[in-house]
Amino acid sequence: MNHPPAIPLAQSIQSLPNGIELFTGTMHVRVQYVAENIVHVVKWLPGSQPKKSSLIVIPRSLPALDLSRQDVPGTVTLGSKRIRLEVACKSGEIRFRDGRDAPVLSEKGGSTIVPVSIEHESRAFSVRTTFELSANEGVYGLGSTRTAR
């Protein structure tokens, strides 16, 4: 009987300048602070590369920031004076909190990245992330969909 190889569940959490990178078992997750109040999040599938064109402006060099980090079983917490985030090691879900520790934005149910077939695209994916917003939070600049759904 053939069994698929076991996939490690976040066996390693790599420190990066102003952030971390981890592998959940199904996707890679990278979070990096680009300012006290801005965090760049990238998620990608095993076997692919995270270095793609981006619709946001990404600084060529990262500023020196005073960030805190706490590792507890199952979660890594990173924080600046303005934003704190908690990354769930098993699912890659991220919860954002403000400088007063009030919830701002939380992923709900993790993210999915599924290959899809789109005409004239050799490697296309459907990406889905569901958010649970705080009472007065708005979401802006999440891009557009190619399938108009």
XYZ file of N, CA, C and O in Angstrom, residues 31-114:
336
model
N 5.453 36.962 7.116
C 4.962 38.258 7.583
C 6.169 39.128 7.900
O 7.106 38.679 8.555
N 6.157 40.346 7.380
C 7.244 41.290 7.619
C 6.677 42.685 7.815
O 5.861 43.145 7.017
N 7.128 43.334 8.876
C 6.771 44.727 9.107
C 7.599 45.581 8.159
O 8.818 45.448 8.107
N 6.934 46.455 7.404
C 7.641 47.399 6.544
C 7.620 48.787 7.173
O 8.308 49.692 6.722
N 6.819 48.956 8.228
C 6.750 50.172 9.038
C 6.070 49.786 10.348
O 5.555 48.671 10.479
N 6.046 50.704 11.308
C 5.395 50.423 12.595
C 3.925 50.052 12.425
O 3.362 49.332 13.234
N 3.290 50.558 11.359
C 1.862 50.351 11.161
C 1.514 49.613 9.870
O 0.361 49.616 9.458
N 2.504 48.987 9.221
C 2.255 48.268 7.973
C 2.957 46.916 8.021
O 4.165 46.839 8.256
N 2.177 45.847 7.761
C 2.724 44.494 7.732
C 2.439 43.909 6.357
O 1.309 43.951 5.870
N 3.468 43.360 5.723
C 3.324 42.720 4.418
C 3.199 41.212 4.660
O 4.079 40.599 5.256
N 2.092 40.617 4.202
C 1.827 39.188 4.377
C 1.850 38.530 3.013
O 1.205 38.998 2.079
N 2.592 37.419 2.901
C 2.650 36.645 1.664
C 2.428 35.183 2.027
O 3.037 34.674 2.971
N 1.556 34.520 1.264
C 1.325 33.086 1.439
C 1.501 32.423 0.088
O 1.065 32.968 -0.936
N 2.140 31.243 0.070
C 2.346 30.545 -1.194
C 2.423 29.047 -0.963
O 2.676 28.580 0.142
N 2.184 28.298 -2.042
C 2.155 26.840 -1.987
C 3.558 26.255 -2.043
O 4.471 26.859 -2.625
N 3.729 25.050 -1.489
C 5.017 24.364 -1.627
C 5.342 24.167 -3.115
O 4.447 23.932 -3.924
N 6.591 24.312 -3.451
C 7.017 24.138 -4.834
C 6.917 25.392 -5.673
O 7.339 25.405 -6.825
N 6.334 26.450 -5.151
C 6.285 27.715 -5.883
C 7.177 28.723 -5.177
O 7.732 28.442 -4.124
N 7.314 29.881 -5.765
C 8.202 30.912 -5.230
C 7.403 32.124 -4.769
O 6.439 32.508 -5.423
N 7.815 32.775 -3.673
C 7.086 33.955 -3.193
C 7.445 35.236 -3.917
O 6.784 36.237 -3.773
N 8.480 35.240 -4.717
C 8.945 36.467 -5.374
C 8.154 36.701 -6.653
O 8.476 36.195 -7.700
N 7.082 37.442 -6.524
C 6.225 37.786 -7.657
C 6.030 39.290 -7.683
O 6.284 39.982 -6.717
N 5.516 39.777 -8.789
C 5.163 41.190 -8.862
C 4.080 41.471 -7.841
O 3.260 40.616 -7.543
N 4.071 42.671 -7.316
C 3.089 43.037 -6.318
C 2.396 44.322 -6.723
O 2.991 45.170 -7.379
N 1.145 44.448 -6.323
C 0.382 45.669 -6.605
C 0.592 46.722 -5.526
O 0.065 47.815 -5.624
N 1.362 46.387 -4.478
C 1.663 47.372 -3.445
C 3.114 47.812 -3.586
O 3.922 47.132 -4.195
N 3.423 48.945 -3.029
C 4.795 49.441 -3.025
C 5.516 48.778 -1.857
O 5.092 48.888 -0.710
N 6.581 48.067 -2.165
C 7.361 47.390 -1.139
C 8.715 48.078 -1.063
O 9.413 48.200 -2.073
N 9.107 48.543 0.125
C 10.406 49.215 0.243
C 11.554 48.281 -0.158
O 11.487 47.072 0.068
N 12.584 48.839 -0.760
C 13.753 48.039 -1.141
C 14.551 47.598 0.071
O 15.205 46.578 0.048
N 14.492 48.403 1.126
C 15.154 48.017 2.375
C 14.173 48.259 3.521
O 13.324 49.140 3.452
N 14.302 47.440 4.533
C 13.396 47.543 5.671
C 14.003 48.428 6.746
O 15.198 48.352 7.021
N 13.190 49.260 7.381
C 13.705 50.116 8.449
C 14.000 49.281 9.697
O 13.443 48.198 9.886
N 14.881 49.783 10.532
C 15.131 49.140 11.826
C 13.953 49.467 12.732
O 13.670 50.636 12.992
N 13.233 48.438 13.156
C 12.058 48.632 14.006
C 12.256 47.908 15.331
O 12.914 46.880 15.389
N 11.653 48.445 16.366
C 11.685 47.819 17.679
C 10.483 46.884 17.769
O 9.381 47.312 18.107
N 10.684 45.608 17.418
C 9.603 44.628 17.398
C 9.782 43.617 18.523
O 10.908 43.254 18.859
N 8.665 43.155 19.038
C 8.703 42.086 20.033
C 8.302 40.784 19.358
O 7.609 40.788 18.340
N 8.750 39.667 19.931
C 8.371 38.351 19.418
C 8.199 37.417 20.598
O 9.014 37.391 21.517
N 7.106 36.653 20.544
C 6.853 35.658 21.575
C 6.403 34.380 20.888
O 5.491 34.402 20.068
N 7.053 33.279 21.219
C 6.691 31.970 20.686
C 6.073 31.149 21.810
O 6.717 30.953 22.844
N 4.847 30.719 21.613
C 4.200 29.786 22.524
C 3.734 28.618 21.661
O 3.601 28.776 20.444
N 3.514 27.453 22.233
C 3.094 26.323 21.397
C 1.894 26.673 20.516
O 0.860 27.121 21.000
N 2.086 26.549 19.213
C 1.019 26.775 18.251
C 0.863 28.185 17.724
O 0.143 28.405 16.760
N 1.532 29.172 18.327
C 1.356 30.568 17.910
C 2.650 31.349 18.030
O 3.408 31.164 18.978
N 2.891 32.229 17.065
C 3.980 33.193 17.138
C 3.337 34.572 17.149
O 2.474 34.871 16.318
N 3.729 35.408 18.102
C 3.208 36.762 18.206
C 4.325 37.750 17.907
O 5.407 37.645 18.480
N 4.066 38.671 16.984
C 4.997 39.748 16.652
C 4.299 41.064 16.940
O 3.089 41.177 16.744
N 5.070 42.051 17.378
C 4.411 43.312 17.675
C 5.300 44.525 17.548
O 6.499 44.462 17.804
N 4.686 45.613 17.125
C 5.296 46.936 17.148
C 4.460 47.759 18.127
O 3.505 47.252 18.713
N 4.772 49.042 18.256
C 3.962 49.901 19.123
C 2.562 50.123 18.547
O 1.634 50.434 19.266
N 2.401 49.923 17.221
C 1.125 50.235 16.560
C 0.296 49.000 16.192
O -0.928 49.075 16.171
N 0.964 47.894 15.853
C 0.248 46.691 15.404
C 0.896 45.455 16.022
O 2.113 45.316 16.018
N 0.039 44.565 16.508
C 0.505 43.271 17.001
C -0.217 42.211 16.185
O -1.401 42.357 15.874
N 0.484 41.155 15.819
C -0.182 40.086 15.089
C 0.196 38.746 15.672
O 1.289 38.546 16.191
N -0.771 37.826 15.597
C -0.592 36.466 16.073
C -0.747 35.547 14.871
O -1.752 35.623 14.158
N 0.245 34.689 14.646
C 0.210 33.748 13.530
C 0.020 32.345 14.096
O 0.840 31.893 14.908
N -1.041 31.663 13.681
C -1.285 30.282 14.091
C -0.396 29.371 13.251
O -0.488 29.379 12.023
N 0.482 28.627 13.890
C 1.465 27.810 13.175
C 0.830 26.698 12.347
O 1.312 26.377 11.270
N -0.248 26.102 12.812
C -0.860 24.982 12.106
C -1.652 25.425 10.877
O -1.597 24.796 9.837
N -2.394 26.543 10.981
C -3.268 26.971 9.877
C -2.733 28.159 9.093
O -3.173 28.411 7.983
N -1.816 28.937 9.691
C -1.335 30.150 9.050
C -2.273 31.330 9.226
O -2.038 32.404 8.679
N -3.360 31.157 9.975
C -4.294 32.260 10.229
C -3.585 33.366 10.998
O -2.769 33.100 11.873
N -3.931 34.605 10.659
C -3.302 35.761 11.303
C -4.383 36.623 11.944
O -5.413 36.894 11.326
N -4.127 37.042 13.177
C -5.008 37.962 13.896
C -4.231 39.248 14.148
O -3.122 39.211 14.679
N -4.829 40.371 13.760
C -4.210 41.683 13.945
C -4.857 42.410 15.115
O -6.076 42.407 15.245
N -4.037 43.070 15.934
C -4.519 43.872 17.064
C -3.834 45.232 17.003
O -2.724 45.344 16.497
N -4.491 46.248 17.517
C -3.897 47.578 17.509
C -2.962 47.749 18.711
O -2.762 46.820 19.493
N -2.405 48.944 18.863
C -1.454 49.230 19.934
C -2.039 49.125 21.333
O -1.305 48.979 22.303
N -3.360 49.173 21.445
C -4.036 49.014 22.746
C -4.490 47.579 22.956
O -5.245 47.286 23.867
N -4.098 46.669 22.047
C -4.433 45.250 22.085
C -5.894 44.957 21.737
O -6.414 43.895 22.022
N -6.574 45.906 21.097
C -7.952 45.674 20.647
C -7.929 44.949 19.302
O -7.104 45.267 18.440
N -8.819 43.980 19.078
C -8.860 43.275 17.791
C -9.183 44.234 16.649
O -10.024 45.110 16.791
N -8.494 44.051 15.536
C -8.735 44.865 14.342
C -9.252 43.989 13.216
O -10.282 44.261 12.620
N -8.526 42.908 12.920
C -8.845 42.059 11.780
C -8.333 40.657 12.073
O -7.223 40.492 12.569
N -9.147 39.645 11.781
C -8.731 38.254 11.980
C -9.112 37.435 10.765
O -10.206 37.591 10.224
N -8.197 36.569 10.353
C -8.548 35.595 9.328
C -9.454 34.563 9.985
O -9.273 34.213 11.145
N -10.413 34.086 9.227
C -11.365 33.120 9.755
C -11.364 31.895 8.843
O -11.739 31.992 7.687
N -10.885 30.780 9.357
C -10.881 29.557 8.562
C -9.661 29.379 7.683
O -9.637 28.488 6.842
N -8.646 30.191 7.850
C -7.425 30.041 7.063
C -7.596 30.493 5.630
O -8.636 31.014 5.230
N -6.556 30.288 4.852
C -6.545 30.674 3.441
C -6.469 29.420 2.588
O -5.922 28.406 3.016
N -7.009 29.505 1.391
C -6.850 28.415 0.430
C -6.274 28.984 -0.854
O -6.605 30.098 -1.259
N -5.395 28.207 -1.462
C -4.812 28.543 -2.760
C -4.978 27.299 -3.617
O -4.419 26.244 -3.307
N -5.790 27.410 -4.688
C -6.121 26.263 -5.513
C -5.788 26.577 -6.967
O -6.207 27.618 -7.490
